[in-house]
Short mmCIF file of C-alpha atoms in Angstrom, two decimals:
data_model
loop_
_atom_site.label_atom_id
_atom_site.label_comp_id
_atom_site.label_asym_id
_atom_site.label_seq_id
_atom_site.Cartn_x
_atom_site.Cartn_y
_atom_site.Cartn_z
CA MET A 300 37.64 120.83 -33.15
CA MET A 301 33.78 122.13 -34.91
CA ILE A 302 33.54 123.14 -38.67
CA MET A 303 31.11 126.43 -38.75
CA SER A 304 29.09 126.61 -41.72
CA VAL A 305 30.18 124.02 -44.67
CA PHE A 306 29.04 120.92 -46.67
CA THR A 307 30.86 118.19 -47.55
CA ARG A 308 31.68 115.70 -49.72
CA ARG A 309 34.26 112.17 -49.91
CA ILE A 310 37.07 113.00 -52.32
CA GLY A 311 37.27 111.80 -55.71
CA ARG A 312 33.47 109.86 -54.46
CA LEU A 313 32.15 112.91 -56.29
CA ALA A 314 33.77 111.96 -60.58
CA ARG A 315 32.01 108.78 -59.77
CA GLN A 316 28.87 109.65 -59.44
CA ALA A 317 28.69 111.75 -62.20
CA GLY A 318 28.14 110.39 -65.08
CA VAL A 319 27.20 111.75 -68.43
CA GLY A 320 23.67 110.90 -70.21
CA LEU A 321 21.13 107.05 -67.71
CA VAL A 322 23.96 106.21 -65.56
CA ALA A 323 21.55 103.82 -63.43
CA VAL A 324 18.46 102.16 -61.64
CA LEU A 325 18.58 102.90 -58.05
CA CYS A 326 15.26 101.00 -57.37
CA PHE A 327 12.18 99.71 -57.79
CA SER A 328 8.79 100.29 -55.05
CA ALA A 329 6.08 98.71 -54.51
CA CYS A 330 4.22 101.03 -52.94
CA ALA A 331 4.52 103.96 -54.69
CA GLY A 332 4.38 102.11 -57.86
CA PHE A 333 7.21 103.65 -59.24
CA ARG A 334 10.75 103.24 -60.60
CA THR A 335 13.70 105.61 -60.43
CA LEU A 336 15.65 106.04 -62.48
CA GLU A 337 19.55 108.35 -61.59
CA VAL A 338 19.65 110.63 -64.99
CA SER A 339 21.98 113.78 -65.60
CA VAL A 340 20.81 116.49 -67.74
CA LEU A 341 23.65 119.69 -69.33
CA GLN A 342 23.27 122.30 -66.90
CA PRO A 343 24.91 125.41 -68.52
CA GLY A 344 27.96 127.08 -67.57
CA LYS A 345 27.47 131.03 -66.64
CA LEU A 346 30.69 132.56 -68.77
CA ASN A 347 30.96 132.70 -72.58
CA LEU A 348 34.42 131.02 -72.20
CA GLU A 349 36.41 130.21 -76.21
CA LYS A 350 33.92 127.91 -78.81
CA SER A 351 38.23 125.94 -79.20
CA ASN A 352 39.58 123.78 -77.16
CA LEU A 353 40.68 125.97 -73.71
CA ARG A 354 43.87 125.42 -71.88
CA VAL A 355 43.83 127.23 -69.00
CA MET A 356 46.09 127.04 -65.62
CA PHE A 357 45.40 127.65 -61.98
CA LEU A 358 48.18 130.16 -60.58
CA ASP A 359 48.02 130.21 -56.29
CA ARG A 360 49.33 133.85 -55.47
CA LYS A 361 49.84 132.38 -51.96
CA LEU A 362 48.60 135.74 -51.00
CA ILE A 363 48.11 134.66 -47.17
CA HIS A 364 45.94 137.73 -44.57
CA GLU A 365 47.87 138.32 -41.13
CA THR A 366 44.88 136.04 -39.79
CA ASP A 367 46.30 133.20 -41.60
CA ARG A 368 50.10 134.08 -41.47
CA PHE A 369 49.95 133.36 -37.24
CA THR A 370 46.86 129.71 -37.57
CA ALA A 371 48.00 128.29 -39.53
CA ALA A 372 49.96 125.92 -37.37
CA ALA A 373 46.98 125.28 -34.63
CA LEU A 374 44.85 124.56 -37.72
CA TYR A 375 47.85 121.49 -38.55
CA GLN A 376 48.74 120.46 -35.10
CA ALA A 377 44.60 119.73 -35.15
CA VAL A 378 43.22 118.11 -38.05
CA GLY A 379 46.29 117.57 -39.55
CA LEU A 380 46.58 119.86 -42.53
CA ARG A 381 48.82 122.86 -44.01
CA ARG A 382 47.28 125.31 -46.46
CA ALA A 383 48.89 123.55 -48.49
CA ASP A 384 46.53 120.96 -48.76
CA VAL A 385 43.44 122.67 -48.48
CA VAL A 386 43.94 124.80 -52.42
CA ASP A 387 45.05 120.96 -53.83
CA CYS A 388 42.25 120.54 -53.20
CA PHE A 389 40.23 123.44 -54.65
CA TYR A 390 42.14 122.15 -57.77
CA ASP A 391 40.93 118.61 -57.28
CA GLY A 392 37.91 119.14 -57.19
CA LEU A 393 38.36 122.11 -60.07
CA ARG A 394 40.77 119.51 -62.43
CA ASP A 395 37.10 116.68 -61.66
CA GLY A 396 34.40 119.26 -62.30
CA LEU A 397 35.69 120.61 -65.72
CA ARG A 398 36.31 116.89 -66.77
CA ASN A 399 32.48 115.56 -65.95
CA GLY A 400 31.61 119.23 -69.13
CA VAL A 401 31.14 118.81 -72.31
CA ARG A 402 34.63 120.09 -73.71
CA SER A 403 38.06 119.72 -73.92
CA VAL A 404 39.51 121.79 -71.63
CA SER A 405 43.32 121.60 -70.69
CA LEU A 406 44.13 122.37 -67.03
CA THR A 407 47.70 123.37 -65.64
CA LYS A 408 48.87 124.01 -62.56
CA GLY A 409 51.89 127.14 -62.14
CA LEU A 410 54.41 127.09 -59.79
CA GLY A 411 57.02 129.26 -58.09
CA LEU A 412 55.59 131.58 -56.37
CA SER A 413 56.94 132.20 -52.74
CA PRO A 414 54.25 132.95 -49.86
CA ARG A 415 52.98 137.31 -49.15
CA TYR A 416 51.87 138.06 -46.40
CA ILE A 417 48.97 140.40 -46.76
CA PRO A 418 47.05 143.51 -43.60
CA ASP A 419 43.87 140.93 -42.74
CA GLY A 420 39.93 142.06 -44.91
CA VAL A 421 42.82 142.87 -47.83
CA VAL A 422 41.48 142.67 -50.86
CA PRO A 423 44.26 142.28 -53.37
CA THR A 424 44.62 143.69 -56.60
CA PRO A 425 44.35 141.68 -60.03
CA MET A 426 47.97 141.31 -61.08
CA THR A 427 48.73 143.26 -64.31
CA LEU A 428 49.44 141.63 -67.64
CA MET A 429 53.04 141.90 -66.37
CA GLU A 430 52.87 139.99 -63.86
CA ILE A 431 50.84 138.16 -66.10
CA ARG A 432 53.05 137.06 -68.85
CA ARG A 433 56.47 137.24 -66.07
CA GLY A 434 59.09 134.69 -66.57
CA ASN A 435 56.92 133.72 -69.93
CA ARG A 436 54.62 131.54 -67.22
CA VAL A 437 51.47 131.68 -68.79
CA GLY A 438 52.36 129.48 -72.53
CA ASN A 439 49.79 128.86 -74.51
CA ASN A 440 47.93 129.15 -72.37
CA GLN A 441 44.72 131.14 -72.72
CA TYR A 442 43.77 131.49 -69.32
CA ILE A 443 44.39 131.96 -66.15
CA LEU A 444 42.82 131.46 -63.11
CA GLY A 445 43.74 132.57 -60.04
CA MET A 446 43.31 132.28 -56.48
CA GLU A 447 43.26 135.15 -54.83
CA TYR A 448 44.23 134.69 -51.03
CA CYS A 449 42.58 131.13 -49.34
CA ASP A 450 41.79 131.51 -45.36
CA PHE A 451 40.76 129.15 -43.26
CA GLY A 452 41.36 131.19 -40.28
CA LEU A 453 39.86 130.18 -36.82
CA VAL A 454 37.44 131.18 -34.74
CA GLY A 455 37.76 131.16 -31.29
CA GLY A 456 40.63 128.90 -31.49
CA ARG A 457 38.05 125.97 -32.27
CA GLU A 458 35.95 126.63 -34.88
CA VAL A 459 37.08 126.62 -38.88
CA HIS A 460 35.69 129.16 -40.67
CA LEU A 461 34.42 128.40 -44.46
CA ASP A 462 31.44 131.24 -45.19
CA ASP A 463 33.69 133.28 -47.17
CA ASN A 464 37.09 131.75 -48.12
CA ILE A 465 38.30 131.75 -51.07
CA LEU A 466 38.21 135.41 -54.36
CA LEU A 467 38.95 133.46 -57.51
CA ARG A 468 39.98 135.52 -60.99
CA LEU A 469 40.37 134.78 -63.90
CA TYR A 470 41.70 136.85 -66.95
CA ARG A 471 42.64 136.48 -69.74
CA VAL A 472 45.81 135.86 -71.02
CA ALA A 473 45.82 137.75 -74.03
CA ASP A 474 45.04 141.19 -72.30
CA GLY A 475 45.47 140.16 -68.60
CA SER A 476 41.66 141.27 -68.27
CA VAL A 477 40.24 140.22 -65.22
CA VAL A 478 36.98 138.59 -66.84
CA ASP A 479 35.24 136.78 -64.34
CA GLU A 480 35.22 137.58 -60.31
CA VAL A 481 33.81 135.57 -57.98
CA ARG A 482 34.51 134.67 -53.59
CA SER A 483 33.05 130.89 -52.52
CA ASP A 484 30.16 132.35 -50.41
CA THR A 485 28.44 132.48 -54.10
CA LEU A 486 30.07 129.25 -55.43
CA GLY A 487 26.93 126.25 -54.44
CA LEU A 488 28.02 123.47 -52.47
CA ARG A 489 27.09 119.81 -53.40
CA ALA A 490 27.50 118.03 -50.41
CA GLU A 491 27.06 117.16 -46.95
CA THR A 492 28.93 117.39 -43.35
CA VAL A 493 30.46 114.27 -42.65
CA PRO A 494 30.39 114.80 -39.11
CA GLY A 495 32.83 113.94 -36.34
CA ASP A 496 35.49 114.06 -39.54
CA ASP A 497 37.15 117.36 -39.28
CA PHE A 498 40.00 116.13 -41.79
CA ALA A 499 37.58 115.14 -44.33
CA THR A 500 34.87 118.11 -43.99
CA ILE A 501 37.62 121.00 -44.82
CA CYS A 502 39.33 118.59 -47.40
CA ASN A 503 35.65 117.68 -49.25
CA PHE A 504 34.68 122.28 -48.36
CA PHE A 505 37.69 123.12 -50.28
CA TYR A 506 36.89 119.72 -53.64
CA ASN A 507 33.69 121.45 -53.89
CA LYS A 508 34.50 124.48 -54.24
CA GLY A 509 37.09 124.22 -57.04
CA TRP A 510 33.83 121.58 -59.25
CA ALA A 511 31.19 124.80 -58.53
CA TYR A 512 33.76 127.45 -60.18
CA ALA A 513 34.45 124.22 -62.90
CA GLU A 514 30.49 124.82 -63.88
CA ARG A 515 31.03 128.38 -63.38
CA MET A 516 33.52 128.22 -66.17
CA LEU A 517 31.24 125.47 -69.10
CA PRO A 518 28.08 122.94 -69.98
CA THR A 519 29.06 119.81 -66.95
CA TRP A 520 26.16 117.08 -65.93
CA LYS A 521 23.81 117.00 -63.23
CA PRO A 522 22.67 114.33 -61.52
CA THR A 523 18.74 113.98 -60.90
CA LEU A 524 15.88 111.73 -60.75
CA ARG A 525 12.82 110.67 -63.33
CA ARG A 526 10.69 107.95 -62.77
CA ILE A 527 8.27 105.67 -64.83
CA TYR A 528 5.67 104.70 -62.76
CA GLY A 529 4.50 100.99 -63.19
CA GLY A 530 1.27 99.57 -61.30
CA ASN A 531 -0.86 98.79 -64.27
CA ARG A 532 -0.66 96.55 -66.67
CA VAL A 533 -0.99 98.36 -69.51
CA LEU A 534 1.75 100.54 -67.66
CA GLU A 535 4.03 98.66 -66.96
CA LEU A 536 3.91 96.37 -70.59
CA GLY A 537 5.72 99.86 -71.43
CA ASP A 538 7.75 99.39 -68.94
CA TYR A 539 8.88 96.78 -69.90
CA TYR A 540 9.33 97.49 -73.71
CA PHE A 541 11.32 100.80 -72.42
CA GLU A 542 13.48 98.06 -70.90
CA GLN A 543 13.70 95.68 -73.20
CA GLU A 544 15.15 99.40 -76.07
CA LYS A 545 11.91 98.76 -77.69
CA TYR A 546 10.95 102.65 -77.69
CA ASP A 547 7.97 102.60 -80.68
CA ASP A 548 6.80 100.43 -78.93
CA ALA A 549 6.85 101.11 -74.99
CA ARG A 550 5.66 105.37 -77.16
CA THR A 551 2.38 103.44 -78.56
CA VAL A 552 1.88 100.70 -75.07
CA TRP A 553 1.99 104.71 -72.59
CA THR A 554 -0.12 107.02 -75.69
CA ARG A 555 -2.93 104.02 -75.34
CA ALA A 556 -2.97 104.28 -71.29
CA LEU A 557 -3.75 108.44 -71.84
CA SER A 558 -7.26 107.46 -72.53
CA MET A 559 -7.86 105.17 -68.99
CA LYS A 560 -8.77 106.81 -66.34
CA PRO A 561 -6.75 110.02 -64.24
CA ILE A 562 -4.77 108.41 -62.27
CA VAL A 563 -3.25 106.05 -64.85
CA ALA A 564 -3.59 108.87 -67.54
CA VAL A 565 -1.25 111.05 -65.68
CA LYS A 566 1.69 107.83 -65.24
CA ALA A 567 1.98 107.37 -68.78
CA ALA A 568 2.00 110.96 -69.12
CA VAL A 569 5.34 111.28 -67.11
CA ASN A 570 6.62 107.68 -67.92
CA LEU A 571 6.21 109.29 -72.18
CA ALA A 572 7.28 112.50 -70.93
CA TRP A 573 10.69 111.29 -70.39
CA LEU A 574 10.00 108.50 -73.20
CA TYR A 575 10.25 112.58 -75.74
CA GLU A 576 13.02 114.10 -72.99
CA ARG A 577 15.58 111.62 -72.94
CA GLN A 578 15.11 112.21 -77.05
CA GLU A 579 15.49 115.26 -76.17
CA ASN A 580 11.64 116.61 -77.86
CA TYR A 581 11.00 118.75 -73.93
CA GLU A 582 8.70 120.44 -76.11
CA ALA A 583 6.79 117.82 -76.29
CA ALA A 584 7.86 116.20 -73.00
CA LYS A 585 6.58 120.07 -71.90
CA ALA A 586 2.92 119.12 -73.31
CA LEU A 587 2.11 115.98 -72.26
CA LEU A 588 3.01 117.25 -68.28
CA GLU A 589 1.13 120.51 -69.21
CA ALA A 590 -2.26 118.65 -70.37
CA ALA A 591 -1.83 115.85 -66.47
CA LEU A 592 -1.88 118.86 -64.94
CA LYS A 593 -5.47 120.40 -65.72
CA SER A 594 -6.75 116.70 -66.69
CA TYR A 595 -6.30 115.74 -63.23
CA PRO A 596 -7.59 117.13 -59.29
CA GLY A 597 -3.90 116.45 -57.50
CA ARG A 598 -6.15 115.75 -53.88
CA LYS A 599 -6.23 111.99 -55.16
CA ASP A 600 -2.41 112.00 -54.90
CA PRO A 601 -0.63 114.83 -54.35
CA ALA A 602 2.75 113.36 -53.90
CA LEU A 603 1.97 113.05 -57.92
CA GLN A 604 0.79 116.17 -58.66
CA ASN A 605 4.35 117.05 -56.32
CA TYR A 606 6.50 115.41 -58.55
CA VAL A 607 4.33 115.93 -61.32
CA GLU A 608 4.91 120.08 -61.50
CA ASP A 609 8.16 119.38 -60.74
CA TYR A 610 9.11 117.98 -63.70
CA LEU A 611 7.31 119.88 -65.75
CA ARG A 612 10.19 122.99 -63.51
CA ASP A 613 13.15 121.00 -65.06
CA ILE A 614 11.24 120.44 -68.29
CA GLN A 615 11.25 124.25 -68.85
CA GLU A 616 14.26 125.24 -67.01
CA ARG A 617 15.92 122.75 -70.20
CA ILE A 618 13.49 124.49 -72.67
CA ASP A 619 15.88 127.84 -71.17
CA THR A 620 19.22 127.06 -71.53
CA GLU A 621 18.99 124.75 -74.94
CA ASP A 622 20.53 127.67 -76.55
CA GLU A 623 22.70 129.39 -73.68
CA ILE A 624 24.19 125.51 -73.83
CA THR A 625 24.37 125.07 -77.70
CA ASN A 626 26.14 128.94 -77.13
CA GLN A 627 28.98 127.14 -75.39
CA LEU A 628 29.60 124.38 -76.79
#
C-alpha cells in the first residue's frame, strides 16, 4: 500500500523530545566553529480561551462517510488499522500536545456514541446545545472538541488519502456556540514520512494532527536551534564562562569582542543575543543582531550572514507575539 500526502512521527517520541527552556547541546563543529544548542521557545496559540484551568472533552461523533463504511475492511486487511485506532492516535497527539503547553488542561474522552453513516461529501451540522448536554455528558467541562468526521478512504484500492480527512469543531458548553472550526489540511505537520511503514505513517499522521490542534488551543513549546560561536580565544573564553553559568563574565568577554575584527564581532553579537534572549531581553538581542548585519559584509561568510538574518526574524517574532502569549497565559 502507498500513502499519499503524509508526514509522520514515531508515536510517543515527539512528547519525549519536546522540552522546556534549554534542552541539550547537540553538537560542536570544529570546522564551522560553533556549538549548536537545541532550545524551546513559546509560540502563541490561535485561540483565546478562558484563563482559568481548562477542562475539555474530546468527542468522536462517529459520523462516517459512506466511502469509509465500505473501505474500512480493506484498510484493516492491508495495515491492521481500524477507524477507532486512528481516532485514538489523534487523541493521544492532542493529549501530549496539551501537556507540552504552559497551562493546565484537563482532557477527557467522551464515550457512548454509536456510528452513523452520512453521504460522501456531506459536512455535518454542528451539535445543538441539547445534543451537547444530552445525558449530562459534559460534566464540568467547559469545552467539547468534536471530531465531526474522520475519513481515511482508499484511492484506487491501494492509496490512503489523508489530505483533508478531519473536521474539528470546538464547542463552548455554556451556550453551545462553535468557537473554532478547522479542517486537518490547515493544521501543521511536524515530521517526515516513515518509508515503507504504512502502519506507523498513518498512525503518526493522526497523532501529529492531534498535537497540531493542541498548539492551536494554547501556547506551547516549539523546538528550535541556537548557536554559540567559538574559533577565537576571546569567544571561547566567553563560552567557558557561559557553560559555568557565569553569565555576567560571559557578557563582559563577548562585549569586549564586539570591538575586534568584523567576523569576530558578528559572532560575539550572536552569542550575546542568545545570552539576552534566554533572559527574555528580546529588544537587546534584536539591537545586537541588527548592528551586526549593518557592520559585516556578508560576502566574507554568507552562511554566517544567513544565520544572523534568520535569528533576527526569530527574535522579531518573539517580540511581536510576546503580548499575545501573555494574554493567553
